[in-house]
Amino acid sequence: MGYGTVTPILGELWRFHVSSFTDPEKCGPYLVDLEEYKWNGECGCQDFIKKKTQLEAGAVRSRWLQCKHIREAKRVVFEWERDGVKWWEL
Ligand SMILES: [Zn+2]
């Protein structure tokens, strides 16, 4: 499909598998849920652990509280929406 490394999880809206950027052989794919933390998004990677602590302490959603996997998922979903792709059926 040429849409990179973001794979929608069938039947689970706003949840995606995002493969590792650095070492897809050994790490990932990571489970990304865009809806979590009032649409900040949640990810299973190491980088997100610290950000998650801040969000749980009440931090407002922000680009700085998203890891690259969350940002990539958002970017790709935006492209799908723009192109009229029914991504929830992929
Ligand atoms: Zn991540």
mmCIF file of C-alpha atoms and ligand atoms in Angstrom:
data_model
loop_
_atom_site.group_PDB
_atom_site.id
_atom_site.type_symbol
_atom_site.label_atom_id
_atom_site.label_comp_id
_atom_site.label_asym_id
_atom_site.label_seq_id
_atom_site.Cartn_x
_atom_site.Cartn_y
_atom_site.Cartn_z
ATOM 1 C CA MET A 1 0.000 0.000 0.000
ATOM 2 C CA GLY A 2 2.960 2.340 0.365
ATOM 3 C CA TYR A 3 1.764 3.765 3.626
ATOM 4 C CA GLY A 4 4.886 2.984 5.578
ATOM 5 C CA THR A 5 4.890 1.248 8.883
ATOM 6 C CA VAL A 6 1.486 2.056 10.381
ATOM 7 C CA THR A 7 -1.022 -0.819 10.370
ATOM 8 C CA PRO A 8 -4.610 -0.350 11.583
ATOM 9 C CA ILE A 9 -5.887 -3.037 13.948
ATOM 10 C CA LEU A 10 -9.093 -4.377 12.445
ATOM 11 C CA GLY A 11 -12.127 -3.774 14.635
ATOM 12 C CA GLU A 12 -10.198 -1.550 17.069
ATOM 13 C CA LEU A 13 -10.719 2.007 15.947
ATOM 14 C CA TRP A 14 -7.797 4.381 16.640
ATOM 15 C CA ARG A 15 -5.454 1.504 17.520
ATOM 16 C CA PHE A 16 -2.468 0.727 15.311
ATOM 17 C CA HIS A 17 0.685 -1.293 15.136
ATOM 18 C CA VAL A 18 3.650 0.934 14.317
ATOM 19 C CA SER A 19 6.909 -0.791 13.499
ATOM 20 C CA SER A 20 10.196 0.317 15.030
ATOM 21 C CA PHE A 21 12.076 3.010 13.111
ATOM 22 C CA THR A 22 15.487 1.990 14.355
ATOM 23 C CA ASP A 23 15.399 -1.796 14.551
ATOM 24 C CA PRO A 24 12.239 -3.404 13.180
ATOM 25 C CA GLU A 25 13.932 -6.822 13.340
ATOM 26 C CA LYS A 26 14.348 -6.745 17.116
ATOM 27 C CA CYS A 27 11.900 -4.133 18.432
ATOM 28 C CA GLY A 28 8.221 -3.597 18.006
ATOM 29 C CA PRO A 29 5.816 -3.312 16.451
ATOM 30 C CA TYR A 30 4.446 -0.964 19.073
ATOM 31 C CA LEU A 31 0.792 -0.711 19.961
ATOM 32 C CA VAL A 32 -0.373 2.872 19.514
ATOM 33 C CA ASP A 33 -3.788 4.067 20.707
ATOM 34 C CA LEU A 34 -4.509 7.573 19.463
ATOM 35 C CA GLU A 35 -7.572 8.096 21.602
ATOM 36 C CA GLU A 36 -5.814 7.707 24.962
ATOM 37 C CA TYR A 37 -5.111 10.670 27.240
ATOM 38 C CA LYS A 38 -7.698 12.863 25.554
ATOM 39 C CA TRP A 39 -6.210 12.230 22.118
ATOM 40 C CA ASN A 40 -2.610 12.703 23.129
ATOM 41 C CA GLY A 41 -2.145 9.053 22.250
ATOM 42 C CA GLU A 42 -0.450 6.162 24.000
ATOM 43 C CA CYS A 43 2.378 3.903 22.863
ATOM 44 C CA GLY A 44 4.117 0.810 24.205
ATOM 45 C CA CYS A 45 7.673 1.998 23.498
ATOM 46 C CA GLN A 46 10.406 2.925 25.993
ATOM 47 C CA ASP A 47 10.342 6.588 25.027
ATOM 48 C CA PHE A 48 6.687 6.911 25.970
ATOM 49 C CA ILE A 49 7.127 5.648 29.539
ATOM 50 C CA LYS A 50 8.316 9.020 30.908
ATOM 51 C CA LYS A 51 5.754 10.935 28.903
ATOM 52 C CA LYS A 52 3.046 8.657 30.236
ATOM 53 C CA THR A 53 4.047 9.543 33.805
ATOM 54 C CA GLN A 54 3.529 13.223 33.023
ATOM 55 C CA LEU A 55 0.167 12.565 31.390
ATOM 56 C CA GLU A 56 -0.984 10.525 34.353
ATOM 57 C CA ALA A 57 0.046 13.425 36.582
ATOM 58 C CA GLY A 58 -2.408 15.579 34.615
ATOM 59 C CA ALA A 59 -0.292 17.121 31.861
ATOM 60 C CA VAL A 60 -2.270 18.462 28.903
ATOM 61 C CA ARG A 61 -1.759 16.675 25.589
ATOM 62 C CA SER A 62 1.108 18.035 23.572
ATOM 63 C CA ARG A 63 3.402 17.168 20.716
ATOM 64 C CA TRP A 64 6.186 16.839 23.307
ATOM 65 C CA LEU A 65 4.240 14.156 25.116
ATOM 66 C CA GLN A 66 3.989 12.042 21.979
ATOM 67 C CA CYS A 67 6.682 9.648 20.803
ATOM 68 C CA LYS A 68 7.614 9.284 17.152
ATOM 69 C CA HIS A 69 5.285 6.306 16.774
ATOM 70 C CA ILE A 70 2.257 8.320 17.905
ATOM 71 C CA ARG A 71 3.283 11.197 15.644
ATOM 72 C CA GLU A 72 3.754 8.819 12.705
ATOM 73 C CA ALA A 73 0.343 7.212 13.275
ATOM 74 C CA LYS A 74 -1.299 10.662 13.385
ATOM 75 C CA ARG A 75 0.513 11.752 10.251
ATOM 76 C CA VAL A 76 -0.524 8.634 8.335
ATOM 77 C CA VAL A 77 -4.153 8.782 9.507
ATOM 78 C CA PHE A 78 -4.263 12.415 8.382
ATOM 79 C CA GLU A 79 -3.041 11.338 4.937
ATOM 80 C CA TRP A 80 -5.602 8.540 4.764
ATOM 81 C CA GLU A 81 -8.376 10.957 5.685
ATOM 82 C CA ARG A 82 -7.165 13.438 3.091
ATOM 83 C CA ASP A 83 -7.046 10.732 0.403
ATOM 84 C CA GLY A 84 -10.439 9.300 1.361
ATOM 85 C CA VAL A 85 -8.947 5.941 2.336
ATOM 86 C CA LYS A 86 -11.291 3.817 4.450
ATOM 87 C CA TRP A 87 -8.394 3.022 6.787
ATOM 88 C CA TRP A 88 -10.599 1.367 9.407
ATOM 89 C CA GLU A 89 -11.291 -1.361 6.825
ATOM 90 C CA LEU A 90 -7.661 -1.926 5.790
HETATM 91 ZN ZN ZN B 1 6.322 5.006 20.755
#
